[in-house]
Short mmCIF file of C-alpha atoms in Angstrom, two decimals:
data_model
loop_
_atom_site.label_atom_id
_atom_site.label_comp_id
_atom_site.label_asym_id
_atom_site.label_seq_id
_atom_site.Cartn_x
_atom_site.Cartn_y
_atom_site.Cartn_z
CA UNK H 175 -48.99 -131.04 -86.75
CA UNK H 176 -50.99 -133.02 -84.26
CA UNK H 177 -52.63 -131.05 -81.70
CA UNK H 178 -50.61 -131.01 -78.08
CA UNK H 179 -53.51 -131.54 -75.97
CA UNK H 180 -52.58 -133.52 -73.14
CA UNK H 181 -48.92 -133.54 -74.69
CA UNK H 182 -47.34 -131.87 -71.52
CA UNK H 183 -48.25 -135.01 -69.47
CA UNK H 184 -48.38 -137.59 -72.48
CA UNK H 185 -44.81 -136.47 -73.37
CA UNK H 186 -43.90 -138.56 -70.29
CA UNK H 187 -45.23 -141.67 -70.95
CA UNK H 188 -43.82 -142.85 -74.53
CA UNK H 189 -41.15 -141.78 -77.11
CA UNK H 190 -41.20 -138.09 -77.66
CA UNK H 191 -43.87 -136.55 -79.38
CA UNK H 192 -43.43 -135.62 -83.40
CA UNK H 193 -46.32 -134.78 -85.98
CA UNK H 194 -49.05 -137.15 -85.34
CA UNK H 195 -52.23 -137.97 -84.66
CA UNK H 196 -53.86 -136.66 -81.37
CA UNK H 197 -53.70 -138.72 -78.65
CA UNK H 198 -56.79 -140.80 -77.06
CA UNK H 199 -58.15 -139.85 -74.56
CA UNK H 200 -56.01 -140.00 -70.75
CA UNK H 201 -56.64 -142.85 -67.93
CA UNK H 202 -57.66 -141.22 -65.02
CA UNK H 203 -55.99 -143.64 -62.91
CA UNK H 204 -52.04 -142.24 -64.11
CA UNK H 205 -50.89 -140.15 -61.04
CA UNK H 206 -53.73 -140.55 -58.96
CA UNK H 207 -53.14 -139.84 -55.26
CA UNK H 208 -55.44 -139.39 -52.09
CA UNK H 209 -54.88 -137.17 -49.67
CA UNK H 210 -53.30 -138.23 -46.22
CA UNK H 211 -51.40 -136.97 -43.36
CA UNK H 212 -48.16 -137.61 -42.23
CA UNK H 213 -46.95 -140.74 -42.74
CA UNK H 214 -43.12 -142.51 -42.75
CA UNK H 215 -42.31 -143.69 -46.41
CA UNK H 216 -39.98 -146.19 -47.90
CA UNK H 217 -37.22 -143.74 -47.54
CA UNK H 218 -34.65 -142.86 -44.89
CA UNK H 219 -34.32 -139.75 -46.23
CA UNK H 220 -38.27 -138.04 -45.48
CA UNK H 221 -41.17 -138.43 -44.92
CA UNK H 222 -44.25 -136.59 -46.93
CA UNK H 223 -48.07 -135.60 -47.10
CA UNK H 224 -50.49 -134.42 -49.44
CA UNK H 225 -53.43 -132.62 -50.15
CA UNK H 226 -55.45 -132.60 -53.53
CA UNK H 227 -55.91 -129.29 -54.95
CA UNK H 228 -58.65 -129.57 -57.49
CA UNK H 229 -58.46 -129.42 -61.73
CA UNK H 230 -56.82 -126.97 -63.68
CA UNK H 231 -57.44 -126.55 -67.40
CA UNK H 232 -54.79 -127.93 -69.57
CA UNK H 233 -54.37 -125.74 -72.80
CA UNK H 234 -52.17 -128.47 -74.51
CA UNK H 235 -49.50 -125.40 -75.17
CA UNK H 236 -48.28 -124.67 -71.92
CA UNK H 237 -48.05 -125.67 -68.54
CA UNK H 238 -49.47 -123.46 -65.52
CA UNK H 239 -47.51 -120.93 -64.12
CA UNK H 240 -47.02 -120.77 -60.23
CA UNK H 241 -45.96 -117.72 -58.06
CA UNK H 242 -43.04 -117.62 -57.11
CA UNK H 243 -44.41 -117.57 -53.13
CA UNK H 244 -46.46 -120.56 -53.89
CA UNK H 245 -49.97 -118.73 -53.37
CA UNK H 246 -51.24 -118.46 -57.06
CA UNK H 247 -51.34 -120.38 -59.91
CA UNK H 248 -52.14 -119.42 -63.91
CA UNK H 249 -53.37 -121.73 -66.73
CA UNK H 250 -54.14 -120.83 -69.87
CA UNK H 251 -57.47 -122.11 -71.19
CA UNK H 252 -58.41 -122.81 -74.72
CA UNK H 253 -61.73 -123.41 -76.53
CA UNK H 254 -62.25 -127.19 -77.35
CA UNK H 255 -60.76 -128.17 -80.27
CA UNK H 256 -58.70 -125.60 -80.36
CA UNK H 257 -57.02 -125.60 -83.82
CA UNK H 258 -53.85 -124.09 -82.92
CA UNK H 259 -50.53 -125.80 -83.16
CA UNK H 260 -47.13 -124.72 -81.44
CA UNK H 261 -45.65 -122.89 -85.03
CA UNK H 262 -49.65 -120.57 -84.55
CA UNK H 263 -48.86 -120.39 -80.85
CA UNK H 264 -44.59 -119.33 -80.98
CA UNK H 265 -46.87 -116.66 -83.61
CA UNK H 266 -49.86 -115.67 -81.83
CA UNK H 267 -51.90 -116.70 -84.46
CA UNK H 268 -55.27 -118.30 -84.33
CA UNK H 269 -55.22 -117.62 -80.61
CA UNK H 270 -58.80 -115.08 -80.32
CA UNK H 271 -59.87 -117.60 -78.32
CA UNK H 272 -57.27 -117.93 -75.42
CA UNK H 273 -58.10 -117.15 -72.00
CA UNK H 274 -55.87 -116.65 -69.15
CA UNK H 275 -57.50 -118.07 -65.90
CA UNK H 276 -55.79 -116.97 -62.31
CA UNK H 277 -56.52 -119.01 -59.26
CA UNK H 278 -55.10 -119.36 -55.66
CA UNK H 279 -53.48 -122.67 -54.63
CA UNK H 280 -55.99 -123.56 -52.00
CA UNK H 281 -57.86 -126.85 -52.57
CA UNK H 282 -60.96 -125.92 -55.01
CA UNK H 283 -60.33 -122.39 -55.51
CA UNK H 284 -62.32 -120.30 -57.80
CA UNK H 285 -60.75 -118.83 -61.04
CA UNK H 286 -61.00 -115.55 -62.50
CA UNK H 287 -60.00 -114.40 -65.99
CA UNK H 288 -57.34 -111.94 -65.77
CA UNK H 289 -57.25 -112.23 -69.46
CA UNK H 290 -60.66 -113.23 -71.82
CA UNK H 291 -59.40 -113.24 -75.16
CA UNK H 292 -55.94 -113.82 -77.00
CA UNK H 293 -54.23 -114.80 -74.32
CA UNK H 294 -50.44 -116.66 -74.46
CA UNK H 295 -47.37 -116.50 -72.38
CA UNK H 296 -47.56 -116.01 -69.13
CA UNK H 297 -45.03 -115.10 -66.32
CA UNK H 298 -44.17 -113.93 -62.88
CA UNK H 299 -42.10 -111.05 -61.54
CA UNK H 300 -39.91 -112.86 -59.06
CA UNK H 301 -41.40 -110.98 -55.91
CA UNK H 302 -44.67 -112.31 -57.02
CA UNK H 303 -46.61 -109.41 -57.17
CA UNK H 304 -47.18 -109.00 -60.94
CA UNK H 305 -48.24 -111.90 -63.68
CA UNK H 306 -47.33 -110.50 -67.00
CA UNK H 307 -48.38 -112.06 -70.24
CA UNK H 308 -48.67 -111.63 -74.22
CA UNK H 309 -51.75 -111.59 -75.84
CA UNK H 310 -52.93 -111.03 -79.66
CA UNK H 311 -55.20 -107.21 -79.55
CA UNK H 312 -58.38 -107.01 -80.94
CA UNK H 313 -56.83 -105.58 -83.91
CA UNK H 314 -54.88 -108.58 -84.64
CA UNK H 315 -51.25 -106.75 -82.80
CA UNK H 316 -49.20 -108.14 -80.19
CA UNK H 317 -49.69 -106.78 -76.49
CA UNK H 318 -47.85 -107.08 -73.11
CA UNK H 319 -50.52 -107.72 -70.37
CA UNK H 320 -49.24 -107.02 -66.77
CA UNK H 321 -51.71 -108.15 -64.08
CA UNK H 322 -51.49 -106.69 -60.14
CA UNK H 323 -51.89 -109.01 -57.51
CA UNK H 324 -52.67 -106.46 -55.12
CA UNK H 325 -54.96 -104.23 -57.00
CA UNK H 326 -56.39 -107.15 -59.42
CA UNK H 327 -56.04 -104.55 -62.12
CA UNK H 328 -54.75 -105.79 -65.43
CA UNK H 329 -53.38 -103.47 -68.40
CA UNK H 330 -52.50 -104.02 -71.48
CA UNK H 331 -50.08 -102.12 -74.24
CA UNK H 332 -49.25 -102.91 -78.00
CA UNK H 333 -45.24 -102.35 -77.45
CA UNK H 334 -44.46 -102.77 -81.56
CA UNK H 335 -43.99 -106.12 -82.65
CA UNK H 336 -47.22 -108.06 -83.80
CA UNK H 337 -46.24 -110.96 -82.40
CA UNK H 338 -44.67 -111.23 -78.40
CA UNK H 339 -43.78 -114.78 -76.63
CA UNK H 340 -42.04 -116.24 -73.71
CA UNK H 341 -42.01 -113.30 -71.64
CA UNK H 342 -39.45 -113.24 -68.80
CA UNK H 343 -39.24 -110.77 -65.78
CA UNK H 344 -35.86 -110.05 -64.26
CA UNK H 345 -34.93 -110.15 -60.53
CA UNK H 346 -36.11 -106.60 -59.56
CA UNK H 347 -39.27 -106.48 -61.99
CA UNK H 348 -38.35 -103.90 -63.83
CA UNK H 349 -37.43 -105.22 -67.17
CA UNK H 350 -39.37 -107.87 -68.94
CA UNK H 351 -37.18 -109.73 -72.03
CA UNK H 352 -39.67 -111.00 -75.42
CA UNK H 353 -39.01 -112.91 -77.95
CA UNK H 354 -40.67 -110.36 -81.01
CA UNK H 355 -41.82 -113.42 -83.10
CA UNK H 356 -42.52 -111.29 -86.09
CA UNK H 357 -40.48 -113.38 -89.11
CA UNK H 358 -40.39 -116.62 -86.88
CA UNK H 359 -39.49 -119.33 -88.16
CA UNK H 360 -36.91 -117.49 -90.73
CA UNK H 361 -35.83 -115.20 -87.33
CA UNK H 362 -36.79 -113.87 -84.16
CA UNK H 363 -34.97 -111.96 -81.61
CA UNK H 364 -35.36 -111.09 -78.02
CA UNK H 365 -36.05 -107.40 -76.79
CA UNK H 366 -36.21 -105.81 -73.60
CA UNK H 367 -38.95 -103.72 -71.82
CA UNK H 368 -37.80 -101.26 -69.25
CA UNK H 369 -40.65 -100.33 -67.29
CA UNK H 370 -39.04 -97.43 -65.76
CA UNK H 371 -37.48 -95.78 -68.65
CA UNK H 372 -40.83 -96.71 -70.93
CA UNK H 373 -38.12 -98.15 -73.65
CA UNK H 374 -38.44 -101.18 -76.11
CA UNK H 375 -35.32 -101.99 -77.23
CA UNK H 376 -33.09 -105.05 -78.69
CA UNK H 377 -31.19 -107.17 -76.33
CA UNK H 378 -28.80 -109.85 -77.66
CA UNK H 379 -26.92 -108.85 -81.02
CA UNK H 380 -28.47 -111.05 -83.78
CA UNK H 381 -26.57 -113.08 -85.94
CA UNK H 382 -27.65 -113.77 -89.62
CA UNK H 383 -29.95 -116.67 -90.26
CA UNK H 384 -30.27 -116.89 -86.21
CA UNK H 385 -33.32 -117.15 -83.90
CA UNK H 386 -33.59 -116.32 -80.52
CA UNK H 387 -35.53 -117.93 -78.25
CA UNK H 388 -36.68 -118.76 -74.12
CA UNK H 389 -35.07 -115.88 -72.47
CA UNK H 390 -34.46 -116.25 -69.34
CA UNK H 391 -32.68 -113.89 -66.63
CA UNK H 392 -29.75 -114.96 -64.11
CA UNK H 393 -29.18 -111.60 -62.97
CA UNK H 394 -30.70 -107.75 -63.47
CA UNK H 395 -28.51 -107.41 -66.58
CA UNK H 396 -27.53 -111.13 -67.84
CA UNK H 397 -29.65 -113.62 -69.32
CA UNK H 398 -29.09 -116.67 -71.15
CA UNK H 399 -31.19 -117.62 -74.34
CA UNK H 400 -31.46 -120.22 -77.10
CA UNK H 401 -29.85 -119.10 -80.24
CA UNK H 402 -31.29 -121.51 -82.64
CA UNK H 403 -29.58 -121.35 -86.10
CA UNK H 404 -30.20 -122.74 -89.88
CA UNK H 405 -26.75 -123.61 -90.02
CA UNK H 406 -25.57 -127.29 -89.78
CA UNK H 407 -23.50 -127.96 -86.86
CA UNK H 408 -19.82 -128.06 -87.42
CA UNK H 409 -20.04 -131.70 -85.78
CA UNK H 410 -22.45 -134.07 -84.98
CA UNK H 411 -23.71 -133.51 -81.21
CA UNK H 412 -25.65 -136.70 -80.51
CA UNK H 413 -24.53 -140.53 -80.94
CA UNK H 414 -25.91 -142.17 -84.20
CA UNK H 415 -27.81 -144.15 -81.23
CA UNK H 416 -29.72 -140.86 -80.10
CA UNK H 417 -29.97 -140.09 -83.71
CA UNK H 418 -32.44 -142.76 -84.55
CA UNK H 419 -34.04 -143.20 -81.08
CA UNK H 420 -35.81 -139.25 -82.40
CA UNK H 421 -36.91 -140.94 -85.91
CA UNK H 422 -36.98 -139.13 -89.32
CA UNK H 423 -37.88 -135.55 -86.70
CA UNK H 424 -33.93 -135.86 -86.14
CA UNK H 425 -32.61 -135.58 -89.83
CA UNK H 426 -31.69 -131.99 -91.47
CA UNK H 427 -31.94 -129.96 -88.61
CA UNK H 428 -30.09 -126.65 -87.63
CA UNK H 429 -27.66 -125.72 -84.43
CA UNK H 430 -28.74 -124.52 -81.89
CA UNK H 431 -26.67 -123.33 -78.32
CA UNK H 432 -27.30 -122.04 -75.02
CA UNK H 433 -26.21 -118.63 -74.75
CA UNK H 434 -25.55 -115.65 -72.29
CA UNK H 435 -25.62 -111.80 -72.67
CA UNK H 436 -25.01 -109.23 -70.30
CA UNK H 437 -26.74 -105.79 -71.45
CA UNK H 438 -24.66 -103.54 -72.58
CA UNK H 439 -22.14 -105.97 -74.69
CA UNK H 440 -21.51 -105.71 -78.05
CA UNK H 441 -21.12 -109.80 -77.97
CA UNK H 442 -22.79 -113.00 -77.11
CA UNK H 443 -20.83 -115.53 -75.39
CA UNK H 444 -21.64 -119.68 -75.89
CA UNK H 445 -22.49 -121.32 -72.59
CA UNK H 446 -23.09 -124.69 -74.19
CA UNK H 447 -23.59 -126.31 -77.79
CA UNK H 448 -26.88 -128.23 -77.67
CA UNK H 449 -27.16 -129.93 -80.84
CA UNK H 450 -29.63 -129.94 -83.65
CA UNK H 451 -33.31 -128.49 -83.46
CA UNK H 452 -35.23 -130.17 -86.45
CA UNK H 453 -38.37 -128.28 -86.38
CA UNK H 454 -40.10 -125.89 -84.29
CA UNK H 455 -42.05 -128.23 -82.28
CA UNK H 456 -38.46 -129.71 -80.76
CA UNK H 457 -37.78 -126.19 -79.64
CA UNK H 458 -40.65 -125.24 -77.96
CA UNK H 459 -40.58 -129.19 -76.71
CA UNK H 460 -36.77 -128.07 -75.09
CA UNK H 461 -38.33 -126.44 -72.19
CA UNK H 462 -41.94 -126.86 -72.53
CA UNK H 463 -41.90 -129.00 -69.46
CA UNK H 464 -39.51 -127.10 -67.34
CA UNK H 465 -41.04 -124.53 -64.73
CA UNK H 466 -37.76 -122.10 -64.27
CA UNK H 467 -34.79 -123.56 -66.06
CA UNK H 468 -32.74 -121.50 -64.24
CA UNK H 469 -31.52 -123.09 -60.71
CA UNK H 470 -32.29 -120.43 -57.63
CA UNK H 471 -28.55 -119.80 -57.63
CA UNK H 472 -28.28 -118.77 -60.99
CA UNK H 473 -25.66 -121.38 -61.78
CA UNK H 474 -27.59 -123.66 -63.55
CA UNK H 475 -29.55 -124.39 -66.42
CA UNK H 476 -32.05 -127.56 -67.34
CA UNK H 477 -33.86 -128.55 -70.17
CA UNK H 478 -35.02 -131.47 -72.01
CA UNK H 479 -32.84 -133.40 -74.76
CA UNK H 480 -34.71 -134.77 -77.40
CA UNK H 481 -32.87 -136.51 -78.94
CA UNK H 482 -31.20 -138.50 -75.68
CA UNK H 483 -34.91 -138.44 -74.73
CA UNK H 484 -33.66 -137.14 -71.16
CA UNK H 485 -33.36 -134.30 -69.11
CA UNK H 486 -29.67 -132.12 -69.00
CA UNK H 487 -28.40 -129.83 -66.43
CA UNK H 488 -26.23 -127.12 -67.62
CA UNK H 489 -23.66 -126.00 -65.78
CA UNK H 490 -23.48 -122.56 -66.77
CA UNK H 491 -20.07 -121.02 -65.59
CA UNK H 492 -18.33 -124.38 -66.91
CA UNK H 493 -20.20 -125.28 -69.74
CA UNK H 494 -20.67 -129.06 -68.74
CA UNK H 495 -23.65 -130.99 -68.78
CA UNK H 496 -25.00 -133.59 -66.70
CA UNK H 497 -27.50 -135.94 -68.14
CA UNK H 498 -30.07 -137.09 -65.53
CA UNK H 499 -31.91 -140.80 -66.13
CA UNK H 500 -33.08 -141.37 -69.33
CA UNK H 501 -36.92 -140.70 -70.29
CA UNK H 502 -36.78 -137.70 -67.59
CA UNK H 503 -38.81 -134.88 -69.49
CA UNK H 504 -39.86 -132.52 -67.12
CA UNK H 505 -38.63 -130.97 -64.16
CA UNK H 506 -38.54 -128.02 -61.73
CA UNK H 507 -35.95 -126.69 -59.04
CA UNK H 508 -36.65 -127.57 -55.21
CA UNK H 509 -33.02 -125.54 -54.00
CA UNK H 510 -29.61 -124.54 -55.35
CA UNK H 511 -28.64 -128.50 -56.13
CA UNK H 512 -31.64 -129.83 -55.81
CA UNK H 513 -34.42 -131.35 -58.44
CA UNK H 514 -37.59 -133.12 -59.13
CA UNK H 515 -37.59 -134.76 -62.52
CA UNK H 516 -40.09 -137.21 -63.99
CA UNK H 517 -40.43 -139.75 -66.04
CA UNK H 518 -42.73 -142.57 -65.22
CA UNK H 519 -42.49 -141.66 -61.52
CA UNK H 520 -41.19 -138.20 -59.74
CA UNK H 521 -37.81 -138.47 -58.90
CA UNK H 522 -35.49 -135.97 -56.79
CA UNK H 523 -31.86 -135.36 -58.07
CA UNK H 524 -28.85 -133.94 -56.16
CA UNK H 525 -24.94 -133.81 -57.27
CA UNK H 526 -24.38 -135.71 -53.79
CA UNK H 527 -27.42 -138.72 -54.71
CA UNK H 528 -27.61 -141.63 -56.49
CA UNK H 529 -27.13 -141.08 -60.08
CA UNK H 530 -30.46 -142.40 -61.02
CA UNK H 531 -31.63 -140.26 -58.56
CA UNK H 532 -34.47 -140.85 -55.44
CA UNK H 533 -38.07 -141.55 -55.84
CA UNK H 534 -40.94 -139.77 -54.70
CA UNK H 535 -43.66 -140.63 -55.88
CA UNK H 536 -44.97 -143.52 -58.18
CA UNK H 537 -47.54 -142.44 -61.35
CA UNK H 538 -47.49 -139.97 -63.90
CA UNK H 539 -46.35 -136.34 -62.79
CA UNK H 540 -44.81 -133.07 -63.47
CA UNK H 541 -43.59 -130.72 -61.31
CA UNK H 542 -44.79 -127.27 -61.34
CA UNK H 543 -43.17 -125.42 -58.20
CA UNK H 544 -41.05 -126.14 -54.87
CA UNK H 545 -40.11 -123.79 -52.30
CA UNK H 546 -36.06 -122.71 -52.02
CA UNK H 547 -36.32 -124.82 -48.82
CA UNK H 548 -37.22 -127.99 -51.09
CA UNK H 549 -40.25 -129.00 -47.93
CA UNK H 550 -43.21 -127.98 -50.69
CA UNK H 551 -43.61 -129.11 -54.07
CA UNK H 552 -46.95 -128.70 -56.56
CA UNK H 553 -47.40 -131.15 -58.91
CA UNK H 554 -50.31 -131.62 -61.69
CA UNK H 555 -51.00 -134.79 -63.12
CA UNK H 556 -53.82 -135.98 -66.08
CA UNK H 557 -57.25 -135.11 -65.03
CA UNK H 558 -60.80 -136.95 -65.52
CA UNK H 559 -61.54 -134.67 -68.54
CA UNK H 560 -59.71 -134.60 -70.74
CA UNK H 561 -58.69 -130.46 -71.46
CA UNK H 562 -57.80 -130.41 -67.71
CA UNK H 563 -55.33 -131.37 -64.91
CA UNK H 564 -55.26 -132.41 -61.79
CA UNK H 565 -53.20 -130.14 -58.71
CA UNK H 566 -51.68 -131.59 -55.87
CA UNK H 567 -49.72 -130.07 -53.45
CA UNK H 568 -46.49 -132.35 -51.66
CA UNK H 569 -45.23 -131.72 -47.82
CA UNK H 570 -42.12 -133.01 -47.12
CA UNK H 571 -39.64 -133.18 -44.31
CA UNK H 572 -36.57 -134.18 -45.26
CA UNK H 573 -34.20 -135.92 -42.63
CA UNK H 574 -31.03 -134.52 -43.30
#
């Protein structure tokens, strides 16, 4: 498996990524922007400003995480030439060497380790208080960091499983949902942490020969998950078009559907079929790219479609999807029904917009964070070395 440095900003430039070499080394001219003031654009609908933030390492795994108010910003760093690929990362193996690197978003600001060795996931509570993240112990178990903001105290617990990824904290911050990664790929299910009643539990019923996988919470007790399966599905959920666009990465590959559980329920109820998962590395590629699937509303769901090679909004009380422009792979929510997506530019989506949605800004992109109000957007884009990014943040006034 090729290594996925730069991946999370090469994946927007060219077909999607399979097993391959690793890729040469990033021009430092792709998304390149100066800082200026206000300014009118080419656009009746805002106009925009922006200030350069300074780099940012880029692990090649994930992308940075940003607080939900904004303020702070965490990137995982890796050694160079880093061995690890995404089946050693979904595992937590080969990852001693991980570090977790906190930062404010002010232009140039210092970073501090929060977490020096065998660092992974990260995430925030929603009030923004608390990062949590997995990491791999000394003694080769699974942990659950959980970092205060206020206190800049970290601590860090072995909760059971050896292996603990894609944390997610739900709306009051007092449950966190992991995937335990232990038999991944044959399985892997998603438990719950309540940090009031001290309890590590299951969540989601598992079905035989099913993983589960990217938990993520719409409310205190609901979330919705990937159920990833090694059955075939029943029928074919891409055009023989999409088919080949993926290449031989498309053929023998198992179901997989967006799902939703409420705790407490004996069942799991299918939001959406999504088609077929070939390998691991589509999987983690499905939201890789997306900061927050989940729209502020709750009503909503995005991630990225291989095989189409484009971004698709979920509606998740109906089911539907929505497919934005094609060779949109990464995106994050600026409001309720409203979204920046990129592809070879930064576009922003909205039911009531064009269908091929507005531009923003020209060069290579992807969007990190916007405030509910949609007036503030962080972006990163390829830096001058190449194991980092570059962070920008976006003004905008919108004339509505």
């Amino acid at each position: 498996m090729g290594r996925l440095r730069n991946a999370l900003l090469m994946v927007l430039m060219a077909v999607p990524l399979a097993c391959s070499a690793p890729a040469p080394p990033p021009s430092p001219q792709l998304g390149k922007i100066a800082e200026r003031p206000w300014e009118p654009m080419k656009s009746a609908e805002y106009r925009m400003a922006t200030a350069k933030l300074g780099p940012m390492p880029n692990s090649g795994l994930l992308l940075p995480v940003v607080s939900p108010d904004g303020q702070w910003i965490a990137s995982l760093q890796t050694p160079p030439n880093s061995p690890v690929s995404l089946e050693d990362f979904i595992r937590g193996d080969r990852c001693e060497g991980n570090s977790l690197l906190l930062r404010q978003t002010t232009p140039d600001a210092p970073a501090r380790a929060v977490c020096e060795a065998g660092a992974m996931w990260a995430a925030w509570s929603p009030a923004g208080g608390t990062l949590v993240f997995t990491a791999r112990g000394s003694d080769g178990r699974g942990e659950l960091g959980i970092h205060d903001l206020a206190s800049g105290a970290t601590s860090r617990r072995a909760v059971g499983p050896r292996r603990l990824a894609m944390p997610a904290v739900s709306p009051s911050g007092n449950k966190i949902a992991l995937v335990n990664a232990d038999n991944f790929p044959a399985s892997s299910q998603i438990y719950i942490m309540d940090l009031s009643a001290r309890t590590f539990q299951p969540g989601p019923p598992l079905s035989e020969g099913s993983r589960q996988l990217w938990p993520q919470w719409v409310d205190e007790q609901t979330l919705v998950f990937l159920d990833w399966t090694r059955e075939p599905p029943t029928r074919p959920a891409y055009s023989a078009e999409a088919a080949a666009k993926a290449g031989s990465d498309s053929g023998g590959g198992a179901a997989s559907s967006l799902c939703r559980w409420t705790a407490g329920q004996d069942d799991v109820q299918t939001v959406a079929p999504l088609g077929s998962l070939p390998t691991t590395f589509a999987v983690l590629q499905l939201l890789v790219s997306i900061s927050g699937p989940v729209s502020p509303d709750g009503k909503a769901w995005v991630c990225y479609d291989r095989l189409a090679d484009h971004l698709t909004v979920v509606d998740l009380a109906k089911g539907t999807r929505r497919s934005l422009a094609e060779q949109t792979r990464a995106a994050c929510w600026m409001g309720p029904d409203l979204l920046a997506a990129a592809d070879k530019d930064l576009f922003v989506y909205t039911d009531k917009g064009p269908a091929e949605g507005s531009r923003l800004l020209r060069g290579l992109w992807v969007p990190l964070w916007a405030s509910r109000e949609g007036d503030t957007i962080l972006l990163c884009t390829l830096g001058f070395a190449e194991d980092a990014f570059e962070l920008v943040r976006v003004y905008l006034v919108w004339r509505r």
